[in-house]
């Protein structure tokens, strides 16, 4: 059996306080794009197909997945409409 199912242990402090995390410099703002959301939906789909969730969690996971997919489709439709609206404007100005 492999060690894939090992859980990372969090550092233990003696005073009960959360351990300090190292500061990370952010050179550019954090962004989340449609491709990232598509990847997240794919991860959920794979996890469900592999039985990573309990039956009681399936409804909630499914709801999140459905909302994520609906949002992705909405954004893609808006981007398509914006691109088609820009294309005639560019050909008229030439």
Short mmCIF file of C-alpha atoms in Angstrom, two decimals, residues 12-87:
data_model
loop_
_atom_site.label_atom_id
_atom_site.label_comp_id
_atom_site.label_asym_id
_atom_site.label_seq_id
_atom_site.Cartn_x
_atom_site.Cartn_y
_atom_site.Cartn_z
CA UNK A 12 1.96 21.97 17.57
CA UNK A 13 2.42 24.96 19.84
CA UNK A 14 2.55 24.77 23.61
CA UNK A 15 0.41 27.86 24.28
CA UNK A 16 -2.49 26.81 22.02
CA UNK A 17 -1.90 29.69 19.61
CA UNK A 18 -1.81 29.15 15.88
CA UNK A 19 1.71 28.84 14.49
CA UNK A 20 3.06 31.80 12.58
CA UNK A 21 3.16 31.33 8.84
CA UNK A 22 6.00 32.74 6.76
CA UNK A 23 5.06 35.88 4.86
CA UNK A 24 4.90 35.50 1.12
CA UNK A 25 5.51 38.45 -1.14
CA UNK A 26 2.88 38.86 -3.79
CA UNK A 27 4.41 40.47 -6.86
CA UNK A 28 1.12 40.44 -8.73
CA UNK A 29 -2.47 40.37 -7.56
CA UNK A 30 -4.06 36.98 -7.09
CA UNK A 31 -6.47 36.21 -9.91
CA UNK A 32 -8.95 33.45 -10.56
CA UNK A 33 -9.89 32.79 -14.15
CA UNK A 34 -12.38 30.64 -16.00
CA UNK A 35 -9.69 28.01 -16.62
CA UNK A 36 -9.10 27.76 -12.87
CA UNK A 37 -12.82 27.27 -12.26
CA UNK A 38 -12.97 24.62 -14.99
CA UNK A 39 -10.08 22.81 -13.31
CA UNK A 40 -11.89 22.98 -9.95
CA UNK A 41 -15.03 21.49 -11.52
CA UNK A 42 -12.93 18.72 -13.05
CA UNK A 43 -11.30 17.99 -9.68
CA UNK A 44 -14.74 17.70 -8.06
CA UNK A 45 -15.91 15.38 -10.84
CA UNK A 46 -12.87 13.11 -10.48
CA UNK A 47 -13.14 13.08 -6.68
CA UNK A 48 -16.81 12.07 -6.85
CA UNK A 49 -16.12 9.35 -9.40
CA UNK A 50 -13.41 7.93 -7.13
CA UNK A 51 -15.65 7.92 -4.07
CA UNK A 52 -13.83 10.64 -2.15
CA UNK A 53 -17.02 11.90 -0.53
CA UNK A 54 -19.48 10.22 1.82
CA UNK A 55 -23.06 9.73 0.70
CA UNK A 56 -24.26 12.43 3.11
CA UNK A 57 -21.87 14.91 1.50
CA UNK A 58 -22.87 14.09 -2.08
CA UNK A 59 -25.77 16.54 -2.25
CA UNK A 60 -23.69 19.46 -1.05
CA UNK A 61 -20.80 18.58 -3.35
CA UNK A 62 -23.23 18.22 -6.26
CA UNK A 63 -24.78 21.60 -5.52
CA UNK A 64 -21.38 23.30 -5.51
CA UNK A 65 -20.42 21.51 -8.72
CA UNK A 66 -23.66 22.53 -10.46
CA UNK A 67 -23.28 26.17 -9.38
CA UNK A 68 -19.67 26.20 -10.53
CA UNK A 69 -20.55 24.78 -13.96
CA UNK A 70 -23.47 27.21 -14.35
CA UNK A 71 -21.18 30.14 -13.50
CA UNK A 72 -18.54 28.96 -15.98
CA UNK A 73 -21.16 28.68 -18.73
CA UNK A 74 -22.52 32.13 -17.91
CA UNK A 75 -19.09 33.73 -18.07
CA UNK A 76 -18.28 31.96 -21.33
CA UNK A 77 -21.56 33.17 -22.87
CA UNK A 78 -20.84 36.74 -21.75
CA UNK A 79 -17.34 36.56 -23.19
CA UNK A 80 -18.73 35.20 -26.46
CA UNK A 81 -21.31 38.00 -26.66
CA UNK A 82 -18.66 40.61 -25.92
CA UNK A 83 -16.36 39.18 -28.58
CA UNK A 84 -19.13 39.11 -31.20
CA UNK A 85 -20.12 42.69 -30.31
CA UNK A 86 -16.52 43.87 -30.75
CA UNK A 87 -15.98 42.08 -34.07
#
